[in-house]
Amino acid sequence: MKKNIKYISIFSIVIFSILIYYGIGNVQESTMEIKCYQCKKPIVGNYIRIGDRSFHPDCFTCKYCKKPINGPYQNDGSKYYHSDCYKKVKGYVCDHCGELLGEVWQVYNNKKYHQGCYEKYYQPRCDICGLPIQDKYTTDDKGKYHASCYREHKLPKCDICLRPIEGEYIKDVWGHKAHKHHNGQKTVTCDTCSRILSSATSNGAFKYSDGRYICGYCKAGAIENIESAKRYVPEILKQLSQYGMKGIPNNIPIFLVDRNQLAKISNNKFSKDTKGFTKIETKLLNNVKVSSSYEIYILFGLQELAFKGTLAHELLHVWQFEHNARLSKIESEGFCNLGSAIIYESGSSQLATILLDNLKNDPDPIYGAGYRKMSKKLESIGWAKLLDQVRGTR
């Protein structure tokens, strides 16, 4: 008998605990009237109590689906929801299939997806290897890529070390690309053709004693002795005479010098890109010019075409003096550069195009600006009138 009593007592405690958990009460034995928070009618019998609010069991309904709540719920102020309905109200549903999300989901482009929906329909895939992209990725106008795939297959490669180039790099007019530095040394270019210097890009490289660099291709045709230099004089004189610039002496001494010597001879009247200088001496008798002598100095080791263009430039300084031209420095250097342009325009190589472009785009306020000024005038009036104007400026 005592065992049965103990069993009943324990059972009563369990039932009471359940009623307390769900907030369920009974007002049949109470003399105080309780009204339902939802329908405002008196409650008789079982009811549900939430805080200080009481409800008929059928009145305690979900704000979303309108069905009674008889289990776990969520509230938002005075609104009550089934747990799943609350997730729907708050947007915890998959933006692909519309079903409720679980405890874990994926966010992509500010939308939420089941892991499976995301992986199947939305997860980015690398446009190089085709595999899913799990974390950060790189994009361009053609697709998305793993960072490693982009680095190995999309980034430009250095033509010197063959490694991918990230960030800034140099690119020469021949299409070669390279890191700005290698092993702590600055990447340099040929002073004549502008190639990036390396065994792979320029057939090697050479450095002259005055600090100039020359690539293997330009070195193969470099003018490094007086005999080679002199044999080009008749050729250049002939080309200039075809444009009306005649009367230039054909026996002018030519010397090959380095940058330091050129600076000394010209009293530093040249820019870092200057490749030649013409020294003119005049003998006067009673303030009347009776004779003139010329000496042309050109950097040794210039590539053949660059040497010929420089020689044409210096010979036009002689032509101007012989014809008593009185041009400003800008006009004089610009006019002489027209002679260089004649030589480069007669060539058909890529180097000829590059050297001509260098004249057109030279930022120097004397040589570059002068060439553009005189070139524009030449285009407007032609060689004959331009030469008449130059000769008539005294």
Coordinates of C-alpha atoms in Angstrom, one line a residue:
M1 CA 0.0 0.0 0.0
K2 CA 2.8 2.4 0.8
K3 CA 4.4 1.7 -2.5
N4 CA 1.2 2.6 -4.4
I5 CA 0.9 5.9 -2.5
K6 CA 4.5 6.8 -3.4
Y7 CA 3.8 6.1 -7.1
I8 CA 0.7 8.3 -7.2
S9 CA 2.6 11.1 -5.5
I10 CA 5.4 11.1 -8.0
F11 CA 2.9 10.9 -10.9
S12 CA 1.0 13.9 -9.5
I13 CA 4.2 15.9 -9.3
V14 CA 5.1 15.1 -12.9
I15 CA 1.6 16.1 -14.2
F16 CA 1.8 19.4 -12.2
S17 CA 5.3 20.1 -13.6
I18 CA 4.0 19.7 -17.1
L19 CA 1.1 22.0 -16.5
I20 CA 3.5 24.6 -15.1
Y21 CA 5.8 24.3 -18.1
Y22 CA 3.1 25.0 -20.7
G23 CA 1.6 27.7 -18.5
I24 CA -1.7 25.7 -18.3
G25 CA -4.1 26.4 -15.5
N26 CA -7.7 25.7 -14.4
V27 CA -10.2 28.3 -13.2
Q28 CA -13.1 26.0 -12.3
E29 CA -12.1 26.1 -8.7
S30 CA -11.3 29.8 -8.7
T31 CA -13.7 32.6 -7.7
M32 CA -11.7 35.2 -9.7
E33 CA -12.8 35.7 -13.3
I34 CA -10.0 35.5 -15.9
K35 CA -10.5 36.8 -19.4
C36 CA -8.8 35.6 -22.5
Y37 CA -6.2 38.1 -23.8
Q38 CA -7.2 37.3 -27.4
C39 CA -11.0 37.1 -27.5
K40 CA -11.7 39.0 -24.2
K41 CA -14.2 36.4 -23.1
P42 CA -14.1 34.7 -19.6
I43 CA -12.0 31.6 -19.3
V44 CA -13.6 28.5 -17.8
G45 CA -11.5 25.3 -17.5
N46 CA -8.0 24.9 -18.9
Y47 CA -6.1 27.9 -20.1
I48 CA -2.6 29.0 -21.2
R49 CA -0.8 31.7 -19.3
I50 CA 2.1 33.6 -20.9
G51 CA 3.6 36.1 -18.5
D52 CA 0.6 38.2 -17.3
R53 CA -1.6 37.1 -20.3
S54 CA -4.1 34.3 -20.3
F55 CA -5.5 32.5 -23.4
H56 CA -8.1 29.9 -24.2
P57 CA -6.0 27.0 -25.7
D58 CA -7.7 27.6 -29.1
C59 CA -7.1 31.4 -28.9
F60 CA -3.4 31.1 -28.4
T61 CA -2.7 31.0 -32.2
C62 CA 0.2 31.7 -34.5
K63 CA 0.2 35.2 -36.0
Y64 CA 1.5 33.7 -39.3
C65 CA -0.6 30.5 -39.9
K66 CA -3.5 31.3 -37.5
K67 CA -3.4 27.8 -36.1
P68 CA -3.2 27.0 -32.4
I69 CA 0.2 26.8 -30.7
N70 CA 0.5 23.7 -28.6
G71 CA 4.3 23.4 -28.4
P72 CA 7.4 25.6 -28.6
Y73 CA 6.8 29.1 -29.8
Q74 CA 8.5 32.4 -30.5
N75 CA 7.1 35.8 -29.7
D76 CA 7.7 39.2 -31.2
G77 CA 6.2 41.7 -28.7
S78 CA 2.5 40.7 -28.5
K79 CA 2.7 38.5 -31.5
Y80 CA 3.2 34.7 -31.1
Y81 CA 4.5 32.2 -33.7
H82 CA 5.2 28.6 -34.2
S83 CA 9.0 28.3 -34.3
D84 CA 9.0 27.4 -37.9
C85 CA 6.5 30.2 -38.8
Y86 CA 8.7 32.7 -37.0
K87 CA 11.6 31.7 -39.2
K88 CA 9.5 32.3 -42.3
V89 CA 8.4 35.7 -41.0
K90 CA 12.0 36.7 -40.3
G91 CA 13.2 35.4 -43.7
Y92 CA 15.0 32.3 -42.5
V93 CA 14.1 30.4 -45.7
C94 CA 16.2 29.4 -48.6
D95 CA 16.1 31.9 -51.4
H96 CA 16.3 29.2 -54.0
C97 CA 13.8 26.5 -52.9
G98 CA 11.7 28.5 -50.4
E99 CA 12.0 25.9 -47.6
L100 CA 13.0 26.6 -44.1
L101 CA 16.7 26.9 -43.3
G102 CA 18.4 24.7 -40.8
E103 CA 20.9 25.7 -38.2
V104 CA 23.5 26.3 -40.8
W105 CA 23.2 28.0 -44.2
Q106 CA 25.2 29.8 -46.8
V107 CA 25.0 33.5 -47.6
Y108 CA 25.9 34.5 -51.2
N109 CA 25.2 37.9 -52.8
N110 CA 23.2 38.8 -49.6
K111 CA 20.9 35.9 -50.0
K112 CA 20.5 32.7 -47.9
Y113 CA 20.6 29.2 -49.2
H114 CA 20.6 25.6 -47.9
Q115 CA 24.1 24.2 -48.2
G116 CA 22.9 21.8 -50.9
C117 CA 21.1 24.5 -52.9
Y118 CA 24.1 26.8 -52.7
E119 CA 26.6 24.1 -53.9
K120 CA 24.4 22.9 -56.7
Y121 CA 23.1 26.2 -58.1
Y122 CA 25.1 29.2 -56.8
Q123 CA 28.6 28.3 -55.6
P124 CA 31.1 30.0 -57.9
R125 CA 33.3 27.7 -59.9
C126 CA 36.8 28.6 -61.2
D127 CA 36.6 29.3 -64.9
I128 CA 40.1 27.8 -65.3
C129 CA 40.0 24.5 -63.4
G130 CA 36.2 24.2 -63.0
L131 CA 36.3 23.3 -59.3
P132 CA 34.2 25.0 -56.7
I133 CA 35.5 28.1 -55.1
Q134 CA 35.4 27.8 -51.3
D135 CA 36.7 31.2 -50.2
K136 CA 37.9 34.5 -51.7
Y137 CA 38.4 34.5 -55.4
T138 CA 39.6 36.8 -58.2
T139 CA 37.5 38.1 -61.1
D140 CA 38.0 39.9 -64.4
D141 CA 35.7 40.6 -67.3
K142 CA 35.8 37.0 -68.3
G143 CA 35.1 35.1 -65.1
K144 CA 36.0 34.0 -61.6
Y145 CA 39.1 32.2 -60.5
H146 CA 40.8 30.6 -57.6
A147 CA 43.5 33.0 -56.5
S148 CA 46.1 30.3 -57.3
C149 CA 44.6 29.6 -60.7
Y150 CA 44.5 33.3 -61.5
R151 CA 48.1 33.7 -60.4
E152 CA 49.4 30.8 -62.5
H153 CA 47.3 31.1 -65.6
K154 CA 46.0 34.7 -65.9
L155 CA 48.7 37.0 -64.5
P156 CA 51.4 38.0 -67.0
K157 CA 54.7 36.2 -66.7
C158 CA 58.0 37.9 -66.3
D159 CA 60.0 37.3 -69.5
I160 CA 63.2 37.3 -67.4
C161 CA 62.4 34.9 -64.4
L162 CA 59.2 33.4 -65.9
R163 CA 57.3 33.9 -62.6
P164 CA 53.9 35.5 -62.4
I165 CA 53.9 39.3 -62.1
E166 CA 51.8 40.7 -59.3
G167 CA 51.5 44.5 -59.0
E168 CA 53.4 47.0 -61.1
Y169 CA 55.8 45.9 -63.8
I170 CA 57.6 47.3 -66.8
K171 CA 56.7 46.6 -70.4
D172 CA 58.9 47.5 -73.4
V173 CA 57.8 48.5 -76.9
W174 CA 58.6 45.0 -78.1
G175 CA 55.9 43.5 -75.9
H176 CA 58.3 42.1 -73.2
K177 CA 57.2 42.3 -69.6
A178 CA 59.3 42.0 -66.4
H179 CA 59.4 42.6 -62.7
K180 CA 60.9 46.0 -61.8
H181 CA 63.6 44.3 -59.8
H182 CA 65.4 41.0 -59.8
N183 CA 67.6 39.9 -56.9
G184 CA 67.7 43.5 -55.7
Q185 CA 68.8 44.8 -59.0
K186 CA 66.7 47.2 -61.1
T187 CA 65.6 45.8 -64.5
V188 CA 67.1 47.9 -67.2
T189 CA 66.4 48.5 -70.9
C190 CA 68.5 49.0 -74.0
D191 CA 69.4 52.7 -74.5
T192 CA 68.8 52.4 -78.2
C193 CA 65.9 50.0 -78.9
S194 CA 64.3 50.1 -75.4
R195 CA 64.2 46.3 -75.0
I196 CA 64.2 44.8 -71.5
L197 CA 67.6 43.4 -71.1
S198 CA 68.1 39.7 -70.4
S199 CA 69.4 36.6 -72.2
A200 CA 65.8 35.7 -73.0
T201 CA 64.5 39.1 -74.3
S202 CA 67.5 40.8 -75.8
N203 CA 70.1 38.2 -76.7
G204 CA 72.1 39.3 -73.7
A205 CA 73.2 42.8 -72.6
F206 CA 76.3 45.0 -72.4
K207 CA 77.2 48.0 -70.4
Y208 CA 79.5 50.6 -71.7
S209 CA 82.0 52.4 -69.5
D210 CA 79.9 55.6 -69.5
G211 CA 76.9 53.7 -68.0
R212 CA 74.9 53.1 -71.2
Y213 CA 73.2 49.7 -71.8
I214 CA 72.9 48.0 -75.1
C215 CA 71.2 44.8 -76.0
G216 CA 72.8 41.9 -77.9
Y217 CA 70.8 42.7 -81.0
C218 CA 71.9 46.4 -81.1
K219 CA 75.4 45.4 -80.2
A220 CA 75.7 43.2 -83.2
G221 CA 75.4 46.3 -85.5
A222 CA 77.0 48.9 -83.3
I223 CA 79.3 51.5 -84.7
E224 CA 82.4 51.3 -82.6
N225 CA 85.2 52.7 -84.9
I226 CA 85.8 55.7 -87.1
E227 CA 86.1 53.7 -90.3
S228 CA 82.6 52.3 -89.9
A229 CA 81.3 55.8 -89.0
K230 CA 82.8 57.6 -92.0
R231 CA 81.4 55.2 -94.6
Y232 CA 77.8 56.3 -93.8
V233 CA 78.5 60.0 -94.6
P234 CA 78.0 59.8 -98.4
E235 CA 74.8 57.8 -97.9
I236 CA 73.3 60.3 -95.5
L237 CA 74.3 63.3 -97.6
K238 CA 72.6 61.7 -100.6
Q239 CA 69.4 61.1 -98.7
L240 CA 69.3 64.7 -97.4
S241 CA 70.0 66.2 -100.8
Q242 CA 67.0 64.4 -102.2
Y243 CA 64.9 66.6 -100.0
G244 CA 66.7 69.8 -101.1
M245 CA 69.4 70.0 -98.3
K246 CA 72.5 70.3 -100.5
G247 CA 75.8 71.9 -100.1
I248 CA 77.0 70.1 -96.9
P249 CA 80.8 69.5 -96.9
N250 CA 81.6 65.8 -97.4
N251 CA 84.9 65.9 -95.5
I252 CA 83.7 66.8 -92.0
P253 CA 85.8 64.9 -89.3
I254 CA 83.7 62.5 -87.3
F255 CA 84.7 61.4 -83.8
L256 CA 83.2 58.7 -81.6
V257 CA 83.1 59.6 -77.9
D258 CA 81.5 58.5 -74.7
R259 CA 79.0 60.5 -72.6
N260 CA 81.6 62.2 -70.5
Q261 CA 83.6 63.4 -73.5
L262 CA 80.4 64.5 -75.2
A263 CA 79.5 66.6 -72.1
K264 CA 82.9 68.2 -72.0
I265 CA 83.0 69.0 -75.7
S266 CA 79.6 70.5 -75.7
N267 CA 80.1 72.4 -72.4
N268 CA 77.2 70.3 -71.0
K269 CA 74.8 71.8 -73.6
F270 CA 72.9 68.5 -74.1
S271 CA 70.2 66.4 -72.4
K272 CA 70.7 62.8 -71.1
D273 CA 69.4 61.5 -74.4
T274 CA 71.7 63.6 -76.6
K275 CA 73.7 61.3 -78.9
G276 CA 75.7 63.9 -80.9
F277 CA 77.2 67.4 -81.0
T278 CA 78.5 69.5 -83.8
K279 CA 81.4 71.8 -83.1
I280 CA 81.6 74.8 -85.4
E281 CA 84.5 77.2 -85.7
T282 CA 84.5 80.4 -87.9
K283 CA 87.3 82.5 -89.1
L284 CA 86.5 86.2 -89.4
L285 CA 88.3 89.0 -91.3
N286 CA 87.1 92.5 -90.5
N287 CA 84.0 90.9 -88.9
V288 CA 83.3 89.0 -92.2
K289 CA 83.2 85.2 -92.2
V290 CA 85.9 83.9 -94.5
S291 CA 85.9 80.2 -93.6
S292 CA 84.2 77.7 -91.3
S293 CA 85.3 74.3 -90.0
Y294 CA 83.2 71.6 -88.4
E295 CA 83.7 68.6 -86.2
I296 CA 80.9 66.1 -85.5
Y297 CA 81.0 64.0 -82.2
I298 CA 78.7 61.0 -81.9
L299 CA 78.4 58.5 -79.1
F300 CA 80.4 55.3 -79.8
G301 CA 78.5 52.0 -79.8
L302 CA 75.2 53.3 -81.3
Q303 CA 73.2 50.8 -83.3
E304 CA 73.6 51.4 -87.0
L305 CA 70.2 53.0 -87.6
A306 CA 70.4 55.1 -84.5
F307 CA 73.9 56.2 -85.6
K308 CA 72.7 57.2 -89.1
G309 CA 69.8 59.2 -87.6
T310 CA 72.1 61.0 -85.3
L311 CA 74.6 61.7 -88.1
A312 CA 71.7 63.2 -90.2
H313 CA 70.8 65.4 -87.3
E314 CA 74.3 66.8 -86.9
L315 CA 74.8 67.3 -90.6
L316 CA 71.7 69.5 -90.7
H317 CA 73.3 71.7 -88.0
V318 CA 76.1 72.2 -90.6
W319 CA 73.5 72.9 -93.4
Q320 CA 71.9 75.6 -91.2
F321 CA 75.2 77.3 -90.6
E322 CA 76.2 77.1 -94.2
H323 CA 72.9 78.8 -95.2
N324 CA 73.0 81.4 -92.5
A325 CA 69.8 80.2 -90.9
R326 CA 68.8 82.1 -87.8
L327 CA 66.4 79.8 -85.9
S328 CA 65.7 79.6 -82.3
K329 CA 67.2 76.7 -80.4
I330 CA 63.8 74.9 -80.4
E331 CA 63.4 75.5 -84.1
S332 CA 67.0 74.5 -84.9
E333 CA 66.9 71.2 -83.0
G334 CA 63.5 70.5 -84.3
F335 CA 64.6 71.0 -87.9
C336 CA 67.6 68.7 -87.3
N337 CA 65.3 66.1 -86.0
L338 CA 63.5 66.2 -89.3
G339 CA 66.7 64.9 -90.8
S340 CA 66.7 62.0 -88.3
A341 CA 63.1 61.3 -89.2
I342 CA 64.0 61.0 -92.9
I343 CA 66.4 58.2 -92.0
Y344 CA 64.0 56.4 -89.8
E345 CA 61.1 56.7 -92.3
S346 CA 63.3 55.1 -95.0
G347 CA 63.7 52.0 -92.8
S348 CA 61.2 49.2 -92.7
S349 CA 62.2 47.5 -89.4
Q350 CA 60.4 47.7 -86.1
L351 CA 63.4 49.5 -84.7
A352 CA 62.9 52.2 -87.3
T353 CA 59.3 52.6 -86.1
I354 CA 60.4 52.8 -82.5
L355 CA 63.0 55.4 -83.1
L356 CA 60.6 57.5 -85.1
D357 CA 58.0 57.2 -82.3
N358 CA 60.7 58.3 -79.8
L359 CA 61.1 61.5 -81.9
K360 CA 57.3 62.2 -81.9
N361 CA 56.8 61.5 -78.2
D362 CA 60.0 63.0 -76.8
P363 CA 59.0 65.0 -73.7
D364 CA 62.1 67.2 -73.9
P365 CA 61.1 70.9 -74.1
I366 CA 63.7 71.5 -76.8
Y367 CA 64.2 68.4 -78.9
G368 CA 60.7 66.9 -78.6
A369 CA 58.8 70.2 -78.7
G370 CA 61.0 71.5 -81.5
Y371 CA 60.5 68.4 -83.6
R372 CA 56.7 68.5 -83.3
K373 CA 56.7 72.2 -84.1
M374 CA 58.8 71.9 -87.3
S375 CA 57.1 68.6 -88.3
K376 CA 53.7 70.4 -88.2
K377 CA 55.1 73.2 -90.3
L378 CA 56.6 70.8 -92.8
E379 CA 53.2 69.0 -93.1
S380 CA 51.6 72.4 -93.7
I381 CA 53.9 73.9 -96.4
G382 CA 56.2 71.1 -97.6
W383 CA 60.0 70.8 -97.9
A384 CA 60.6 73.5 -100.5
K385 CA 58.9 76.3 -98.7
L386 CA 60.2 75.2 -95.3
L387 CA 63.8 75.3 -96.6
D388 CA 63.1 78.7 -98.2
Q389 CA 61.9 80.0 -94.8
V390 CA 64.9 78.6 -93.0
R391 CA 67.3 80.1 -95.5
G392 CA 65.5 83.4 -95.4
T393 CA 65.5 84.0 -91.7
R394 CA 68.7 85.9 -91.5

